[in-house]
CSV table of C-alpha atoms in Angstrom, one decimal:
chain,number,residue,atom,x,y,z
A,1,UNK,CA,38.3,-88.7,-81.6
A,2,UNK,CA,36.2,-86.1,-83.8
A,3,UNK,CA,39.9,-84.7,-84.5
A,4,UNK,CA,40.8,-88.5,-85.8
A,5,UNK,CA,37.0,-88.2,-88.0
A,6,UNK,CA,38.0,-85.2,-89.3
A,7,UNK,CA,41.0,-85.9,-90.7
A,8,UNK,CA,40.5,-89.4,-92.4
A,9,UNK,CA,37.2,-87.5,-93.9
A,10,UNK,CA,40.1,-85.7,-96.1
A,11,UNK,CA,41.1,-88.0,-99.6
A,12,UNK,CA,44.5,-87.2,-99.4
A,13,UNK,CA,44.6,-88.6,-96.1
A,14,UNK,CA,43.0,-91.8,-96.0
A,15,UNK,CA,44.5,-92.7,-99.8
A,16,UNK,CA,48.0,-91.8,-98.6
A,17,UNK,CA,48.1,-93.9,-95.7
A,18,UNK,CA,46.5,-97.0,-97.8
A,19,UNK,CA,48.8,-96.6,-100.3
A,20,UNK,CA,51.8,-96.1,-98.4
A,21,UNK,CA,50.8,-99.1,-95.9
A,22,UNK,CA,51.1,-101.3,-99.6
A,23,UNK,CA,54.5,-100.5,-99.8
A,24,UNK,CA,55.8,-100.1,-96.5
A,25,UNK,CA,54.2,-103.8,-95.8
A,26,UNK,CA,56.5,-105.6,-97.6
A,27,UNK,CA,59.1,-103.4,-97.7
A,28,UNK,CA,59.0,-104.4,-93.5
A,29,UNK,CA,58.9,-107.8,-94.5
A,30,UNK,CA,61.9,-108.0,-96.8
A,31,UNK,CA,64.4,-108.1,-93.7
A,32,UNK,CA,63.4,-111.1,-92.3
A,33,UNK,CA,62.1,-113.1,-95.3
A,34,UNK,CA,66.0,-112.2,-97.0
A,35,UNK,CA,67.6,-113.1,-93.9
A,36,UNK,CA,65.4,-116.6,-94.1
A,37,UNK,CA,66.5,-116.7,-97.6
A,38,UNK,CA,70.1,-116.6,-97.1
A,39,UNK,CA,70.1,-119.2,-94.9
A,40,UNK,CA,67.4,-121.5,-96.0
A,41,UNK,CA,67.8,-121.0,-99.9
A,42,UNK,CA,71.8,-120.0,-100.3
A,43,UNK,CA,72.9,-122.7,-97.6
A,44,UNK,CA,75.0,-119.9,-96.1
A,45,UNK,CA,75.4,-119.2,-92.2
A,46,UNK,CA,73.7,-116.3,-90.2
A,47,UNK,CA,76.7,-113.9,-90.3
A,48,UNK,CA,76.3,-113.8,-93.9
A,49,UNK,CA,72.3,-113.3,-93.2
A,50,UNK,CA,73.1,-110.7,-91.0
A,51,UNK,CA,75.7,-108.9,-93.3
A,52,UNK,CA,72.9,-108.8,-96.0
A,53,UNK,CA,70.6,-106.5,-93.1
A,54,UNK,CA,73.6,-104.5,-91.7
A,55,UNK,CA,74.1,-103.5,-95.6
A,56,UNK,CA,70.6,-102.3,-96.2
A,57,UNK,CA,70.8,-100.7,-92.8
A,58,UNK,CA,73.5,-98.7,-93.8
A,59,UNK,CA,72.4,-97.9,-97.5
A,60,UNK,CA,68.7,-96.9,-96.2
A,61,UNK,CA,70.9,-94.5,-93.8
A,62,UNK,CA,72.6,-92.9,-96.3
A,63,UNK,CA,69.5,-92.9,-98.7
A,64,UNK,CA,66.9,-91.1,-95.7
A,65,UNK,CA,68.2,-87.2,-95.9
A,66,UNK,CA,69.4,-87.6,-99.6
A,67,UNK,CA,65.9,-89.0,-100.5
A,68,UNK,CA,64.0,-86.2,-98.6
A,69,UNK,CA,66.0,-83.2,-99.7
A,70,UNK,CA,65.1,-84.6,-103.5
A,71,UNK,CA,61.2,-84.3,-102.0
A,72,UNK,CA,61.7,-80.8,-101.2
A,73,UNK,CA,63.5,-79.8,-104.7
A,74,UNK,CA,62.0,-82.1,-107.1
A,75,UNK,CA,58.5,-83.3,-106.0
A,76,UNK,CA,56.8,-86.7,-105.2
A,77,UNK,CA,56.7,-87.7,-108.8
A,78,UNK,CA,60.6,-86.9,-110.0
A,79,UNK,CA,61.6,-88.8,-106.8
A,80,UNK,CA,59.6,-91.9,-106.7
A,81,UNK,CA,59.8,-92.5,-110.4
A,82,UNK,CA,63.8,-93.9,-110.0
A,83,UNK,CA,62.8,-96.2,-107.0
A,84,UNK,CA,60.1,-97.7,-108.7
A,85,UNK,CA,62.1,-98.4,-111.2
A,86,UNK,CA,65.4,-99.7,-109.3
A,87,UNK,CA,63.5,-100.7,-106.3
A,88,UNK,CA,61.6,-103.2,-108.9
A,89,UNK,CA,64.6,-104.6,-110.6
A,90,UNK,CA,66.5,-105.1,-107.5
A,91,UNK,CA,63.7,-107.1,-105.3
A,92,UNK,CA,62.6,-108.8,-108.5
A,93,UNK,CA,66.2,-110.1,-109.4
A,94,UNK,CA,68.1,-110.8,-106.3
A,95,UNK,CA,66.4,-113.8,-105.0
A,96,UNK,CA,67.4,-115.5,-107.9
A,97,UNK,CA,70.9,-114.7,-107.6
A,98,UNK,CA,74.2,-115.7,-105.7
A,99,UNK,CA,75.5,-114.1,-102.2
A,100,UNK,CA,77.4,-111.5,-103.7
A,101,UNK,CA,75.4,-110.6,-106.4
A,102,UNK,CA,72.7,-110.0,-103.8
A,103,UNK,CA,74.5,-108.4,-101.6
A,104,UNK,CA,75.4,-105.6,-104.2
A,105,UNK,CA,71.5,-105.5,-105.4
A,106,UNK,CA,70.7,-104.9,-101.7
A,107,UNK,CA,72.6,-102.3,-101.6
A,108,UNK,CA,71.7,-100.3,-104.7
A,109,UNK,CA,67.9,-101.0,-103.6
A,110,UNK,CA,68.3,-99.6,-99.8
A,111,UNK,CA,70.0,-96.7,-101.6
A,112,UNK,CA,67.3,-96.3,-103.9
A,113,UNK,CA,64.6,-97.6,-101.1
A,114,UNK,CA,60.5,-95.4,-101.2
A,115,UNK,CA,60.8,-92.6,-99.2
A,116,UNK,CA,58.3,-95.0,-97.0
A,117,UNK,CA,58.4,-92.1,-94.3
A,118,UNK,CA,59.0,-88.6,-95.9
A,119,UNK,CA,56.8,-88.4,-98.4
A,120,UNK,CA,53.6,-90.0,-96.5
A,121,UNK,CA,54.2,-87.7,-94.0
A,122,UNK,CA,55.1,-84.5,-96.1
A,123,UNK,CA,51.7,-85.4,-97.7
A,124,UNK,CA,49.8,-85.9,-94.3
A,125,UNK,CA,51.2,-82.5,-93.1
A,126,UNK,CA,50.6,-81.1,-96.7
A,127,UNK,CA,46.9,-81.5,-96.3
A,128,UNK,CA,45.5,-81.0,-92.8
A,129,UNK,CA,45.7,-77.6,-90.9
A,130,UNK,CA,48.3,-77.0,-88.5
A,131,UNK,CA,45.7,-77.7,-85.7
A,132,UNK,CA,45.7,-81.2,-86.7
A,133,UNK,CA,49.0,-82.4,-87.7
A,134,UNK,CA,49.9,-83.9,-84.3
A,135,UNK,CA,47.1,-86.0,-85.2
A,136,UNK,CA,47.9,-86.8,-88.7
A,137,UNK,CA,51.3,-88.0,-87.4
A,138,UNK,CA,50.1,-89.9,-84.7
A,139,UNK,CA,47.7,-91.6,-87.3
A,140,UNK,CA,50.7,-92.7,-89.7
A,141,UNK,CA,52.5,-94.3,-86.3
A,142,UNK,CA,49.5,-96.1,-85.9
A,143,UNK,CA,49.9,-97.3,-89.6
A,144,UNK,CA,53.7,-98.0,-89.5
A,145,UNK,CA,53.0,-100.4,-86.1
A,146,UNK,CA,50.2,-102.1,-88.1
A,147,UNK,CA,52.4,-102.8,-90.8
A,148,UNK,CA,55.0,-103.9,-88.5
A,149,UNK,CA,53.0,-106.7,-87.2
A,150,UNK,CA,51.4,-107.6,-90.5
A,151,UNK,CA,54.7,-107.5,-92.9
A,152,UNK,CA,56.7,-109.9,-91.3
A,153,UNK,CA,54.4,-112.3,-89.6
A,154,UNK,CA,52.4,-112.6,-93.3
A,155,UNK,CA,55.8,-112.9,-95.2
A,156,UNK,CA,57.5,-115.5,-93.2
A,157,UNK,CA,53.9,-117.6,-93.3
A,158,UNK,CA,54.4,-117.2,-97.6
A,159,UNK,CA,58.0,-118.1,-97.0
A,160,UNK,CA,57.1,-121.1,-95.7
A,161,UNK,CA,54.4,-122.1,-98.2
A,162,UNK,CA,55.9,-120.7,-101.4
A,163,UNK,CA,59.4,-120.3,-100.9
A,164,UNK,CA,61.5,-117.3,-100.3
A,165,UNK,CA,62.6,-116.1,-103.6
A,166,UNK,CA,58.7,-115.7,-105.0
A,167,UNK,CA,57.9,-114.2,-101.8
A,168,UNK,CA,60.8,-111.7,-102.1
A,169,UNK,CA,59.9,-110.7,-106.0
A,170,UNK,CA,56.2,-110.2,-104.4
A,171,UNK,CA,56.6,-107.9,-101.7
A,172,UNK,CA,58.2,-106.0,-104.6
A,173,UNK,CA,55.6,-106.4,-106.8
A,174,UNK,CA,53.2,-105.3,-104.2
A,175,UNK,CA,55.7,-102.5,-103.2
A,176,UNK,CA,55.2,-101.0,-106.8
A,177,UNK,CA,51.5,-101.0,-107.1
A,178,UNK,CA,51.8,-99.0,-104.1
A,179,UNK,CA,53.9,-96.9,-105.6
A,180,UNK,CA,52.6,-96.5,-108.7
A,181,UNK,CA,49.3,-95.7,-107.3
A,182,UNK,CA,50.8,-92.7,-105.1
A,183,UNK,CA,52.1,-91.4,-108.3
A,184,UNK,CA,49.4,-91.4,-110.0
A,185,UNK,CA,47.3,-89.5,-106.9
A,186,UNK,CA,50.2,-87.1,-106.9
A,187,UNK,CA,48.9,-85.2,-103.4
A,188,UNK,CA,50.7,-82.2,-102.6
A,189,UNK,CA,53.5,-83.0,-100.4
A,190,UNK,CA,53.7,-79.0,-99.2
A,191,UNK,CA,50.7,-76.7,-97.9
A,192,UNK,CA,50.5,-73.9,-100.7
A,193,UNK,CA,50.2,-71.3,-98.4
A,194,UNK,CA,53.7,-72.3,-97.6
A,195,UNK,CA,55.4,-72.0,-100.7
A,196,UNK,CA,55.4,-68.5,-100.9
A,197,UNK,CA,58.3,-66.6,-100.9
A,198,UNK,CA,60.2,-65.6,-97.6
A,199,UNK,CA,60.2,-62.7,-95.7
A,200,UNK,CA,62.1,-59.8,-97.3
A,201,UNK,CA,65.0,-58.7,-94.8
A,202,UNK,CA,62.7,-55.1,-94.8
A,203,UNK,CA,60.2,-57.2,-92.9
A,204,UNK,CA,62.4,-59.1,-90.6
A,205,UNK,CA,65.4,-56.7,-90.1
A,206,UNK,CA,67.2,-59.0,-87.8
A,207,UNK,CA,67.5,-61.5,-90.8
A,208,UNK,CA,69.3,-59.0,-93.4
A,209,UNK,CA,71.8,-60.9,-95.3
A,210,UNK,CA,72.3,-61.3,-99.4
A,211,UNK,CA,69.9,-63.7,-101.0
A,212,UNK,CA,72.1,-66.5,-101.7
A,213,UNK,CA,72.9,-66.7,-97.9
A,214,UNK,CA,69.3,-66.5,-96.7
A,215,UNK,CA,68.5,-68.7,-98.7
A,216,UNK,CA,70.9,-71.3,-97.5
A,217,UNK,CA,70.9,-70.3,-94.1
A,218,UNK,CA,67.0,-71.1,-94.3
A,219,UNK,CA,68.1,-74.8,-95.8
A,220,UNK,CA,69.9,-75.8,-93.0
A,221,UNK,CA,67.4,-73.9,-90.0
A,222,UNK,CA,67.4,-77.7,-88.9
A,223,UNK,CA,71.1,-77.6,-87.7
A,224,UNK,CA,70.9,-75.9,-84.3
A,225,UNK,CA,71.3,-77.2,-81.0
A,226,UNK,CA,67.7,-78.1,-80.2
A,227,UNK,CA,67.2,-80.0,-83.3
A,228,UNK,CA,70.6,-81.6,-83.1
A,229,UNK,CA,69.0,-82.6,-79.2
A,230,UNK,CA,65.9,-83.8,-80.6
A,231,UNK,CA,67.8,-86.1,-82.8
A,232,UNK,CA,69.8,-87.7,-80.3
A,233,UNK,CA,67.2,-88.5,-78.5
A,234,UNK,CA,65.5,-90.2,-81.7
A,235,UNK,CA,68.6,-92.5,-81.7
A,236,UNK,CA,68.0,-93.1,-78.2
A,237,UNK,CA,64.6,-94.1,-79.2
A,238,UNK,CA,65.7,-96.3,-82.0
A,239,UNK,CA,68.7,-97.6,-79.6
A,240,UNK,CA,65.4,-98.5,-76.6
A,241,UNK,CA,63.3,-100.1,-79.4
A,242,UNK,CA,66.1,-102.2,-81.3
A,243,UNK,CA,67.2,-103.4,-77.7
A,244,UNK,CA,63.6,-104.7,-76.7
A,245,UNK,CA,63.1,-106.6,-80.4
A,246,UNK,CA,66.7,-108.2,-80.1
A,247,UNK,CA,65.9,-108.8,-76.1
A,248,UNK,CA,62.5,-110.0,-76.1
A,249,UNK,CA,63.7,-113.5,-78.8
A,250,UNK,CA,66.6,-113.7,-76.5
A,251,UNK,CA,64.3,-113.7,-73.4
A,252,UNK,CA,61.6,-116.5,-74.7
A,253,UNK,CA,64.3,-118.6,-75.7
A,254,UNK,CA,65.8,-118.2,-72.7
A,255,UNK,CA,62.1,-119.2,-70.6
A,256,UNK,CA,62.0,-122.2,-73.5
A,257,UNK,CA,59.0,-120.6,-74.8
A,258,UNK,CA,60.4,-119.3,-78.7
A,259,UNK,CA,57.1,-120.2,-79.8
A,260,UNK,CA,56.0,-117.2,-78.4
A,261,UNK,CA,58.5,-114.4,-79.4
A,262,UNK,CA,55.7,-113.5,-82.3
A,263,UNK,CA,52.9,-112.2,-80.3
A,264,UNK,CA,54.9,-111.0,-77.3
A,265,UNK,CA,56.5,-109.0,-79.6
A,266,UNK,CA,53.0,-107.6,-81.4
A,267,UNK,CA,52.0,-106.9,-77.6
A,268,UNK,CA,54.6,-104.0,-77.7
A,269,UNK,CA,53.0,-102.9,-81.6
A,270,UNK,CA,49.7,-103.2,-80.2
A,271,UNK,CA,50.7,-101.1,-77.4
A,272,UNK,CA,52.4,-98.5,-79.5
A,273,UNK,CA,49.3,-98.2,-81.5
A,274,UNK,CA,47.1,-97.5,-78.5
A,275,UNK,CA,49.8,-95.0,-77.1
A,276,UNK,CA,49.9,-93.6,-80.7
A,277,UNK,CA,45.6,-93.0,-81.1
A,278,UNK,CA,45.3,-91.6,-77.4
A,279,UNK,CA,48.5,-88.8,-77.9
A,280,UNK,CA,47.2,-88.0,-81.6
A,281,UNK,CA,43.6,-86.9,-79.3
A,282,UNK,CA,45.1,-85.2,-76.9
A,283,UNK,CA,44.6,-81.0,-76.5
A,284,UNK,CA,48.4,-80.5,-77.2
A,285,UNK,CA,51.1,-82.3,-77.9
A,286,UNK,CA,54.2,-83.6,-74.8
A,287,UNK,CA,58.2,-83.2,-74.9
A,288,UNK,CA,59.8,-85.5,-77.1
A,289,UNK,CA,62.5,-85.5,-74.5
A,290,UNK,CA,59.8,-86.4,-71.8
A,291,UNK,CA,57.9,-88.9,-73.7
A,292,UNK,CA,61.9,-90.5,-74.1
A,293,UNK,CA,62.2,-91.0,-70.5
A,294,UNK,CA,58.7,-92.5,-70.2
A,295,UNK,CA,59.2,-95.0,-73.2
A,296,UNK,CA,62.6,-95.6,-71.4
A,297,UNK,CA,61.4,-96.3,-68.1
A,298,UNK,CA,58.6,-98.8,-68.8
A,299,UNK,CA,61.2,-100.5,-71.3
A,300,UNK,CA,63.0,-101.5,-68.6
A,301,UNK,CA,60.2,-103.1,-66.7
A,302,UNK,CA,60.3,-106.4,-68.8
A,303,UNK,CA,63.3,-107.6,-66.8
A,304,UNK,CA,61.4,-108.9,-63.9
A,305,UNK,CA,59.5,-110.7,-66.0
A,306,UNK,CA,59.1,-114.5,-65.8
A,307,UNK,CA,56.6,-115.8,-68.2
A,308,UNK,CA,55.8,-114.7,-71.9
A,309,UNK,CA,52.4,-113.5,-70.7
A,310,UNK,CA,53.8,-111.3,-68.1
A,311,UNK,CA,56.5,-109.9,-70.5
A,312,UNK,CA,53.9,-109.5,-72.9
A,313,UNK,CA,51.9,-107.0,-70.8
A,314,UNK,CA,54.8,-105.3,-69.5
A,315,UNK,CA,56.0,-105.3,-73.3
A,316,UNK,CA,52.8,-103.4,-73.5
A,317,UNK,CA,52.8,-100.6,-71.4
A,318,UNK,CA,56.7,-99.4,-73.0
A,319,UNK,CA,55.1,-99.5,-76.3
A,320,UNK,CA,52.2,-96.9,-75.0
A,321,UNK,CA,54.9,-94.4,-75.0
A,322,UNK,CA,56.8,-95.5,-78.5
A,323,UNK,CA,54.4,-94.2,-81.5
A,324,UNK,CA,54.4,-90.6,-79.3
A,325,UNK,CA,57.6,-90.5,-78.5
A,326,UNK,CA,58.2,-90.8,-82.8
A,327,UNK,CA,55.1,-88.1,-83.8
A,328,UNK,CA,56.9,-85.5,-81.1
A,329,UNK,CA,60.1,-85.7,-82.7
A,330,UNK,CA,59.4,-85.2,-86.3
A,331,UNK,CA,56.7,-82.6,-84.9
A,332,UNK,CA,59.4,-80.6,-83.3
A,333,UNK,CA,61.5,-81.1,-86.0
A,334,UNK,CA,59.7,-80.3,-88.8
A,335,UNK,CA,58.8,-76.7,-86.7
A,336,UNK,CA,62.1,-75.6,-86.4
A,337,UNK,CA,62.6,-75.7,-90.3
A,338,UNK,CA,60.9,-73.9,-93.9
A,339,UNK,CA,58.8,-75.8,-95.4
A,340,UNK,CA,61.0,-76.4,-98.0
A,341,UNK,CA,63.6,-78.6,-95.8
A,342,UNK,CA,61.0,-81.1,-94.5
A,343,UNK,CA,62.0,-83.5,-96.4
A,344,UNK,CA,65.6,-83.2,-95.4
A,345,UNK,CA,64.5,-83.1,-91.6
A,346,UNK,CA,62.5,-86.2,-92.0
A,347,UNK,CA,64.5,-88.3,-93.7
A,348,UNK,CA,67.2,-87.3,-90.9
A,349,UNK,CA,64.6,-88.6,-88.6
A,350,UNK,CA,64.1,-91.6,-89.9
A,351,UNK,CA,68.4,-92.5,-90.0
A,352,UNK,CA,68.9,-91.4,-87.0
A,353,UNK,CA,66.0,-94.6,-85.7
A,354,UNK,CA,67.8,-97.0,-88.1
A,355,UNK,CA,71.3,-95.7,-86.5
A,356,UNK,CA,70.3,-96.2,-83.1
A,357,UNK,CA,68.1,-99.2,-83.8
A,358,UNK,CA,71.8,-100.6,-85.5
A,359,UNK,CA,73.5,-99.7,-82.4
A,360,UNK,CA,71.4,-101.9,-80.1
A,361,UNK,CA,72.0,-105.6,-81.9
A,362,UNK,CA,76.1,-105.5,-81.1
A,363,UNK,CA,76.0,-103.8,-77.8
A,364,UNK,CA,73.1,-105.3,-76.0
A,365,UNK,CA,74.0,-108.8,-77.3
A,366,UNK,CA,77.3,-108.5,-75.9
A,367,UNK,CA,75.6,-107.4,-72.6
A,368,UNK,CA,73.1,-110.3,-72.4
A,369,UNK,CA,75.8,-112.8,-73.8
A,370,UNK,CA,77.7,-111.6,-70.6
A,371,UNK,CA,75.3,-111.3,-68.0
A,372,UNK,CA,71.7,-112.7,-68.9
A,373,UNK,CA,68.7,-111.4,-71.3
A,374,UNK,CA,67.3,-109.1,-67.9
A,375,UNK,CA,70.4,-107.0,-68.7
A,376,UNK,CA,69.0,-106.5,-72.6
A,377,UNK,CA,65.7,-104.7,-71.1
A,378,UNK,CA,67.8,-102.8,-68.7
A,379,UNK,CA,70.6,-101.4,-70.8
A,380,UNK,CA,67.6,-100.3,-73.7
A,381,UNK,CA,65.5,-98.2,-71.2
A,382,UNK,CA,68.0,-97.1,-68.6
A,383,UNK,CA,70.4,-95.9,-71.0
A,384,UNK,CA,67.2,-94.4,-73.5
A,385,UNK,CA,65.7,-93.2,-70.0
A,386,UNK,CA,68.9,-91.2,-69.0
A,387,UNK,CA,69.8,-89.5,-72.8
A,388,UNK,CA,66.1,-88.2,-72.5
A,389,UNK,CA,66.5,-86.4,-68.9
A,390,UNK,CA,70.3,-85.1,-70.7
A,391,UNK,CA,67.9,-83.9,-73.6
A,392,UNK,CA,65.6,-82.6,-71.3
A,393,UNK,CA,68.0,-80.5,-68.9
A,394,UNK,CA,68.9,-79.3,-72.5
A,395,UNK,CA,65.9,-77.8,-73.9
A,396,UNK,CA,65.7,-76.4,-70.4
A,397,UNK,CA,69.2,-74.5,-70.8
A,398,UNK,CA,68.3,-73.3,-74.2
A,399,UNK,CA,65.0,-71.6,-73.5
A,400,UNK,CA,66.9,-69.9,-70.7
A,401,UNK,CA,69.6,-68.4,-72.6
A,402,UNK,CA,66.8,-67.2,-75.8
A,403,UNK,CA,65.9,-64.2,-73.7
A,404,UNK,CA,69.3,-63.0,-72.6
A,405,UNK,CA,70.5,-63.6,-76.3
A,406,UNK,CA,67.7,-60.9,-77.3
């Protein structure tokens, strides 16, 4: 744990992860509580709820490598200063608008969403030493899975009390003090040692090429086939963890129990964060692809279940491996590419978990619809479980062939 002392010691550190929990907290919550709204406020049915979610889905998407290639050219400040604006206007007007109206503003905002994932962790990896950013990262899980549980269980209570369209315009409100506040810290969101210029092709012959194509060759380092394996199993991830949310409320309804779904489901968070705490203090770091087939395996467990408490625990031990099996991928990722591209890599990261995490609601309904919520929890690890041991046999293949290729 001295590793975990050491790092929150550093101001960077412990003021970027505050700041970025104030807007990722109700940025989390504005899912459900808009979903609520739809249905509750606009009198409209849940296919128009969900069609509200599937569009910031797809906007936030789109938005993730954009957003994070403008970190690498343009800076934290240049990049957050549009969202805070947009980002305000959008969440602020919305709620008190029609279907379509707010359907277009949802949009615009998930296009123009915080970087609630590059930047904090550009800045985290910015200001620790290489021998703790596994560390770092695994501390920022920890903070995303507490702000998971907090966002939407918090929001939905205000929902409840003060309606859903002042609850919407203040998880934007709070989303911009957040904001504003990393802003005005401005931390580095690159190491200066790393900003240098790159090697001269006289100091790495094998690299020789004119400028302009280094240069761009160096931008896109991240598309090889290790990262591109490393990314699929990220969706595979997002695919196992989408599966278990959307399985999970079909289950307790299912065991007459939908009381429950809340904490069963903050059983799997809790999890997650414990999983995330013990593989940030560990000597070195594990496989992404490995860690895939764990978090895959144990997901599956949940389908003997027969009780919320005994889904809850099992819900448990598959979360031990989620908040690792996240740090390793952007940990691998972000090595295979210049420090100028992290950005770019990161936000990848992060749409490739919304894709898969997409990808889970229609097929694994279909499943249960067809054959019974045990199928949900099956289908989300086995399938997870078997694209990590295909990533795997990968990685394998491709440290084979580096040495004949020299």
């Amino acid at each position: 744990m001295r590793g975990y002392r050491d790092v929150i010691a550093i101001r960077e550190v412990w003021a970027t992860l505050l700041l970025s929990s104030l807007i990722r907290i109700p940025i989390f919550s504005l899912g459900i509580v808009m979903s609520v709204h739809v249905v509750s406020s606009l009198h409209l049915d849940y296919v128009r709820a969900g069609a509200v979610t599937t569009v910031v889905t797809v906007a936030s998407m789109i938005s993730g490598p954009w957003r994070g290639g403008m970190v690498d050219r343009r800076g934290l400040r240049r990049t957050m200063f549009p969202s805070l604006i947009v980002t305000t206007l959008t969440w602020g007007l919305s709620p008190w608008l029609g279907y379509f109206p707010l359907l277009a503003l949802c949009a615009i905002g998930g296009l123009w969403n915080y970087p609630i994932f590059t930047i904090p962790r550009q800045v985290l990896m910015a200001a620790v030493p290489a021998s703790r950013r596994r560390a770092v990262l695994s501390l920022d899980s920890v903070t995303v899975e507490i702000c998971y549980m907090i966002g939407p269980t918090v929001a939905i209570i205000a929902a409840t009390a003060i309606g859903t369209q002042i609850t919407i315009t203040a998880c934007g409100f709070i989303a911009t003090i957040g904001a504003a506040g990393l802003m005005i810290l401005n931390p580095a969101t690159k190491d200066p040692s790393e900003t240098g210029p790159a090697p001269s092709a006289a100091q790495n012959p094998s690299s020789a090429a004119p400028v302009g194509q280094t240069a761009h060759n160096r931008k896109m380092a991240w598309l090889s086939p290790r990262s591109a394996s490393i990314l699929l199993a990220v969706i595979a991830a997002g695919f196992c963890l989408g599966g278990i949310e959307l399985t999970t409320v079909a289950a307790m309804r299912s065991m007459g129990h939908p009381e429950a779904i809340g904490w069963v489901l903050a059983a799997s968070g809790l999890g997650s964060a414990v999983g995330g705490v013990m593989y940030g203090s560990l000597p070195r770091g594990a496989s992404t692809a490995l860690l895939l087939i764990f978090l895959g395996s144990t997901s599956a467990l949940p389908a003997i279940s027969s009780t919320p408490a005994s889904t809850a625990i099992l819900l448990f031990v598959g979360g031990v491996f989620c908040a690792p099996t996240i740090t390793s991928s952007i940990d691998a990722l972000t090595d295979l590419v210049p420090p100028d591209s992290r950005g770019t890599i990161i936000g990848w990261q992060g749409s490739c978990l919304n894709a898969g995490t997409a990808m889970a609601a229609p097929l694994i309904g279909a499943v249960m619809d067809s054959h019974g919520w045990q199928w949900g929890f099956l289908l989300a690890g086995i399938s997870s479980a078997i694209i990590g041991v295909i990533v795997w046999a990968t990685a394998k293949v491709l440290r084979k062939r580096r040495p004949c290729d020299r």
